[in-house]
Amino acid sequence: MLLQGGMGIPHLKWFGVDGEYNVMVIDLLGPSLEDLFNYCNRKFTLKTVLLLADQMIARVEYMHSRGFLHRDIKPDNFLMGLGRKASQVYVIDYGLAKKYRDLQTHKHIPYRENKNLTGTARYASVNTHLGVEQSRRDDLESLGYVLMYFIRGSLPWQGLKAGTKKQKYDKISEKKMLTPVEVLCKSYPSEFVSYFHYCRSLRFEDKPDYSYLKKLFRDLFIREGTINKYSSLKFLCIYILYTV
């Protein structure tokens, strides 16, 4: 309820118990970004990624402004709207969300170590792999991995084989830490490297400069040039909804 009213936050219609089930009714939304990614042969254009980045950063910023971390930033948890809102990105699934700050006192949760990995290993921040308590910086680093996944088609630590889940997490962590962001973002605009360097420079309690991050990608978007800001996203969603 604390998130209600924000742009890109699904409206909660009703919740309660129906027979044996706990029920929550929200807005009917369109495909997830993972769905769209698959429909597009697992590759988004740079312009599409930049359009998504602007809205996704804004959604994370809003959650943080309400005192919550998402802690499971991944393509499956961002959905497109329908109809007149077909170009609007929504953030869903707050099952792992955590309050990081008291809205009255503004007191931040304490720094801790030896935490188990919470979220999806593929997109988890380096500090999350290291067992550090998550804070705002980690949601944003995870978002950076999502953007690189979209533009590259895959991430270097995908498809690693291991005997157990823990061994797989360890392999992902090792590969992630051994892959410099300059290598991860090679052949793509330097703004992506700047994004990661900024996120990783933040201290545990630091408030991110969301405007700076959005401006990075907005300026790149302008340099790339386009006629209609949301035309590519809206066309993409409408095409998929009527052809699958």
Short mmCIF file of C-alpha atoms in Angstrom, two decimals:
data_model
loop_
_atom_site.label_atom_id
_atom_site.label_comp_id
_atom_site.label_asym_id
_atom_site.label_seq_id
_atom_site.Cartn_x
_atom_site.Cartn_y
_atom_site.Cartn_z
CA MET A 1 0.00 0.00 0.00
CA LEU A 2 2.93 2.35 0.67
CA LEU A 3 3.87 2.28 -3.02
CA GLN A 4 0.39 3.01 -4.38
CA GLY A 5 -0.02 6.07 -6.58
CA GLY A 6 3.40 6.02 -8.22
CA MET A 7 3.80 5.94 -12.00
CA GLY A 8 4.47 2.39 -13.15
CA ILE A 9 3.18 0.88 -9.90
CA PRO A 10 0.19 -1.45 -10.58
CA HIS A 11 -3.01 -0.29 -8.90
CA LEU A 12 -4.13 -2.65 -6.14
CA LYS A 13 -7.82 -3.37 -6.81
CA TRP A 14 -8.53 -5.80 -3.98
CA PHE A 15 -6.87 -8.27 -1.66
CA GLY A 16 -8.26 -10.82 0.75
CA VAL A 17 -9.00 -14.50 1.25
CA ASP A 18 -11.11 -16.53 -1.16
CA GLY A 19 -11.65 -20.05 0.14
CA GLU A 20 -8.21 -21.59 0.66
CA TYR A 21 -6.39 -18.88 -1.26
CA ASN A 22 -4.89 -15.51 -0.47
CA VAL A 23 -5.84 -13.28 -3.40
CA MET A 24 -4.51 -9.99 -4.72
CA VAL A 25 -6.09 -8.27 -7.72
CA ILE A 26 -4.08 -5.65 -9.63
CA ASP A 27 -4.27 -3.91 -13.01
CA LEU A 28 -4.19 -6.16 -16.07
CA LEU A 29 -0.79 -5.57 -17.64
CA GLY A 30 0.96 -6.56 -20.84
CA PRO A 31 4.04 -8.70 -21.51
CA SER A 32 7.14 -8.68 -19.33
CA LEU A 33 10.40 -7.36 -20.69
CA GLU A 34 11.67 -10.95 -20.71
CA ASP A 35 8.70 -11.88 -22.93
CA LEU A 36 9.44 -8.99 -25.29
CA PHE A 37 13.12 -9.89 -25.33
CA ASN A 38 12.31 -13.44 -26.40
CA TYR A 39 9.86 -12.24 -29.07
CA CYS A 40 12.64 -10.00 -30.45
CA ASN A 41 15.06 -12.92 -30.85
CA ARG A 42 16.80 -12.01 -27.60
CA LYS A 43 18.25 -8.68 -28.70
CA PHE A 44 16.98 -5.13 -28.22
CA THR A 45 18.22 -2.15 -30.20
CA LEU A 46 20.21 0.53 -28.40
CA LYS A 47 17.28 2.96 -28.68
CA THR A 48 14.88 0.48 -27.10
CA VAL A 49 17.32 -0.17 -24.24
CA LEU A 50 17.71 3.57 -23.63
CA LEU A 51 13.94 4.09 -23.56
CA LEU A 52 13.58 1.25 -21.08
CA ALA A 53 16.51 2.47 -18.96
CA ASP A 54 14.89 5.86 -18.44
CA GLN A 55 11.67 4.36 -17.10
CA MET A 56 13.30 1.54 -15.15
CA ILE A 57 15.60 3.92 -13.28
CA ALA A 58 12.55 6.08 -12.51
CA ARG A 59 10.65 3.07 -11.09
CA VAL A 60 13.58 2.11 -8.86
CA GLU A 61 13.94 5.74 -7.78
CA TYR A 62 10.27 5.84 -6.78
CA MET A 63 10.51 2.65 -4.71
CA HIS A 64 13.58 4.02 -2.95
CA SER A 65 11.80 7.32 -2.28
CA ARG A 66 9.12 5.33 -0.44
CA GLY A 67 11.74 3.63 1.72
CA PHE A 68 11.95 0.27 -0.07
CA LEU A 69 14.54 -1.75 -1.95
CA HIS A 70 13.24 -4.11 -4.64
CA ARG A 71 16.09 -6.66 -4.32
CA ASP A 72 15.03 -8.72 -7.35
CA ILE A 73 15.60 -6.49 -10.36
CA LYS A 74 15.23 -8.66 -13.47
CA PRO A 75 13.42 -8.52 -16.85
CA ASP A 76 10.57 -10.73 -15.62
CA ASN A 77 9.66 -8.16 -12.96
CA PHE A 78 9.08 -5.29 -15.39
CA LEU A 79 5.88 -5.36 -17.47
CA MET A 80 4.50 -3.12 -20.19
CA GLY A 81 1.08 -1.54 -19.86
CA LEU A 82 -1.87 -2.03 -22.20
CA GLY A 83 -3.88 0.27 -24.48
CA ARG A 84 -3.03 3.93 -23.96
CA LYS A 85 -0.33 2.86 -21.51
CA ALA A 86 1.32 0.37 -23.86
CA SER A 87 4.61 2.29 -23.70
CA GLN A 88 4.66 2.57 -19.90
CA VAL A 89 6.89 0.26 -17.88
CA TYR A 90 5.55 -1.20 -14.62
CA VAL A 91 7.56 -2.80 -11.83
CA ILE A 92 6.01 -5.82 -10.11
CA ASP A 93 6.75 -8.59 -7.57
CA TYR A 94 7.65 -7.05 -4.25
CA GLY A 95 8.06 -10.42 -2.52
CA LEU A 96 11.73 -9.75 -1.74
CA ALA A 97 11.35 -6.00 -1.19
CA LYS A 98 12.78 -4.68 2.05
CA LYS A 99 12.36 -1.46 3.97
CA TYR A 100 15.79 0.15 4.13
CA ARG A 101 14.88 3.42 5.82
CA ASP A 102 12.29 4.73 8.27
CA LEU A 103 10.26 7.42 6.48
CA GLN A 104 9.87 9.48 9.67
CA THR A 105 13.36 9.30 11.17
CA HIS A 106 15.19 8.57 7.88
CA LYS A 107 17.34 6.07 9.79
CA HIS A 108 19.03 3.65 7.40
CA ILE A 109 19.29 -0.09 8.08
CA PRO A 110 22.74 -1.06 9.43
CA TYR A 111 25.59 -2.39 7.33
CA ARG A 112 25.90 -6.15 7.71
CA GLU A 113 27.96 -8.95 6.19
CA ASN A 114 27.59 -12.73 5.81
CA LYS A 115 24.11 -12.38 4.30
CA ASN A 116 22.70 -15.09 2.04
CA LEU A 117 22.10 -14.15 -1.58
CA THR A 118 18.65 -12.62 -2.02
CA GLY A 119 17.32 -12.16 -5.54
CA THR A 120 18.42 -13.60 -8.89
CA ALA A 121 22.12 -14.49 -9.11
CA ARG A 122 22.40 -13.52 -12.80
CA TYR A 123 21.63 -9.87 -12.01
CA ALA A 124 22.87 -9.65 -8.41
CA SER A 125 25.40 -6.95 -7.54
CA VAL A 126 28.97 -7.87 -6.66
CA ASN A 127 28.39 -6.81 -3.04
CA THR A 128 25.33 -9.05 -2.84
CA HIS A 129 27.49 -12.00 -3.96
CA LEU A 130 29.99 -11.03 -1.26
CA GLY A 131 27.29 -11.29 1.40
CA VAL A 132 26.91 -7.57 2.07
CA GLU A 133 23.49 -6.24 3.14
CA GLN A 134 21.78 -4.71 0.12
CA SER A 135 21.09 -0.99 -0.20
CA ARG A 136 20.03 1.39 -2.96
CA ARG A 137 23.26 0.98 -4.91
CA ASP A 138 22.58 -2.73 -5.40
CA ASP A 139 19.19 -2.29 -7.10
CA LEU A 140 20.88 0.07 -9.56
CA GLU A 141 23.84 -2.21 -10.25
CA SER A 142 21.39 -5.05 -10.91
CA LEU A 143 19.53 -2.79 -13.33
CA GLY A 144 22.81 -2.20 -15.16
CA TYR A 145 23.21 -5.95 -15.71
CA VAL A 146 19.65 -6.11 -17.05
CA LEU A 147 20.42 -3.35 -19.56
CA MET A 148 23.59 -5.14 -20.72
CA TYR A 149 21.64 -8.40 -21.01
CA PHE A 150 19.18 -6.63 -23.31
CA ILE A 151 21.78 -5.01 -25.54
CA ARG A 152 24.30 -7.88 -25.64
CA GLY A 153 21.79 -10.72 -25.83
CA SER A 154 23.33 -12.53 -22.87
CA LEU A 155 25.74 -12.05 -19.96
CA PRO A 156 29.17 -13.74 -19.66
CA TRP A 157 28.13 -15.68 -16.54
CA GLN A 158 25.08 -17.34 -18.11
CA GLY A 159 25.07 -21.08 -18.75
CA LEU A 160 27.68 -22.00 -16.15
CA LYS A 161 27.37 -25.61 -14.97
CA ALA A 162 27.70 -26.71 -11.34
CA GLY A 163 26.65 -29.58 -9.09
CA THR A 164 24.72 -27.53 -6.55
CA LYS A 165 22.96 -24.18 -6.43
CA LYS A 166 25.65 -22.80 -4.11
CA GLN A 167 28.42 -23.92 -6.46
CA LYS A 168 26.60 -22.27 -9.35
CA TYR A 169 26.20 -19.02 -7.39
CA ASP A 170 29.92 -19.16 -6.57
CA LYS A 171 30.81 -19.63 -10.25
CA ILE A 172 28.56 -16.74 -11.29
CA SER A 173 30.09 -14.57 -8.58
CA GLU A 174 33.64 -15.44 -9.64
CA LYS A 175 32.97 -14.81 -13.33
CA LYS A 176 31.20 -11.54 -12.57
CA MET A 177 34.06 -10.25 -10.42
CA LEU A 178 36.66 -11.31 -13.00
CA THR A 179 34.83 -9.48 -15.81
CA PRO A 180 35.79 -5.78 -15.83
CA VAL A 181 32.89 -3.51 -16.76
CA GLU A 182 35.00 -2.29 -19.69
CA VAL A 183 34.95 -5.85 -21.04
CA LEU A 184 31.26 -6.36 -20.22
CA CYS A 185 30.38 -3.15 -22.09
CA LYS A 186 32.94 -3.49 -24.89
CA SER A 187 31.65 -2.30 -28.29
CA TYR A 188 28.81 -0.37 -26.62
CA PRO A 189 28.61 3.33 -25.70
CA SER A 190 30.85 4.45 -22.83
CA GLU A 191 27.78 5.62 -20.89
CA PHE A 192 27.20 2.03 -19.81
CA VAL A 193 30.70 1.85 -18.29
CA SER A 194 30.07 5.20 -16.58
CA TYR A 195 26.81 3.83 -15.16
CA PHE A 196 28.55 0.85 -13.55
CA HIS A 197 31.47 2.90 -12.24
CA TYR A 198 29.02 5.29 -10.61
CA CYS A 199 26.91 2.53 -9.01
CA ARG A 200 29.99 0.76 -7.68
CA SER A 201 31.42 4.01 -6.28
CA LEU A 202 28.43 4.47 -3.96
CA ARG A 203 28.87 3.76 -0.27
CA PHE A 204 26.34 1.65 1.63
CA GLU A 205 24.08 4.50 2.81
CA ASP A 206 24.63 6.87 -0.12
CA LYS A 207 21.61 8.27 -1.92
CA PRO A 208 22.16 7.70 -5.64
CA ASP A 209 21.97 10.61 -8.06
CA TYR A 210 19.17 9.17 -10.17
CA SER A 211 18.99 12.33 -12.29
CA TYR A 212 22.63 11.90 -13.27
CA LEU A 213 22.02 8.30 -14.34
CA LYS A 214 18.91 9.19 -16.34
CA LYS A 215 20.75 12.10 -17.97
CA LEU A 216 23.58 9.77 -19.02
CA PHE A 217 21.17 7.72 -21.10
CA ARG A 218 18.93 10.61 -22.19
CA ASP A 219 21.89 12.48 -23.65
CA LEU A 220 22.99 9.31 -25.43
CA PHE A 221 19.44 8.85 -26.72
CA ILE A 222 19.41 12.39 -28.12
CA ARG A 223 22.77 11.83 -29.81
CA GLU A 224 21.40 8.67 -31.39
CA GLY A 225 18.46 10.71 -32.70
CA THR A 226 14.79 9.73 -32.91
CA ILE A 227 11.47 11.22 -34.03
CA ASN A 228 9.00 9.89 -31.49
CA LYS A 229 10.26 9.11 -28.01
CA TYR A 230 7.94 6.19 -27.31
CA SER A 231 7.10 5.00 -30.82
CA SER A 232 9.48 2.03 -30.81
CA LEU A 233 8.26 0.71 -27.44
CA LYS A 234 4.59 1.15 -28.26
CA PHE A 235 4.96 -0.41 -31.70
CA LEU A 236 6.87 -3.34 -30.21
CA CYS A 237 4.15 -4.06 -27.63
CA ILE A 238 1.23 -3.64 -30.04
CA TYR A 239 2.92 -5.88 -32.62
CA ILE A 240 3.46 -8.64 -30.07
CA LEU A 241 -0.02 -8.44 -28.56
CA TYR A 242 -1.63 -8.92 -31.97
CA THR A 243 0.70 -11.55 -33.40
CA VAL A 244 1.09 -14.12 -30.61
#
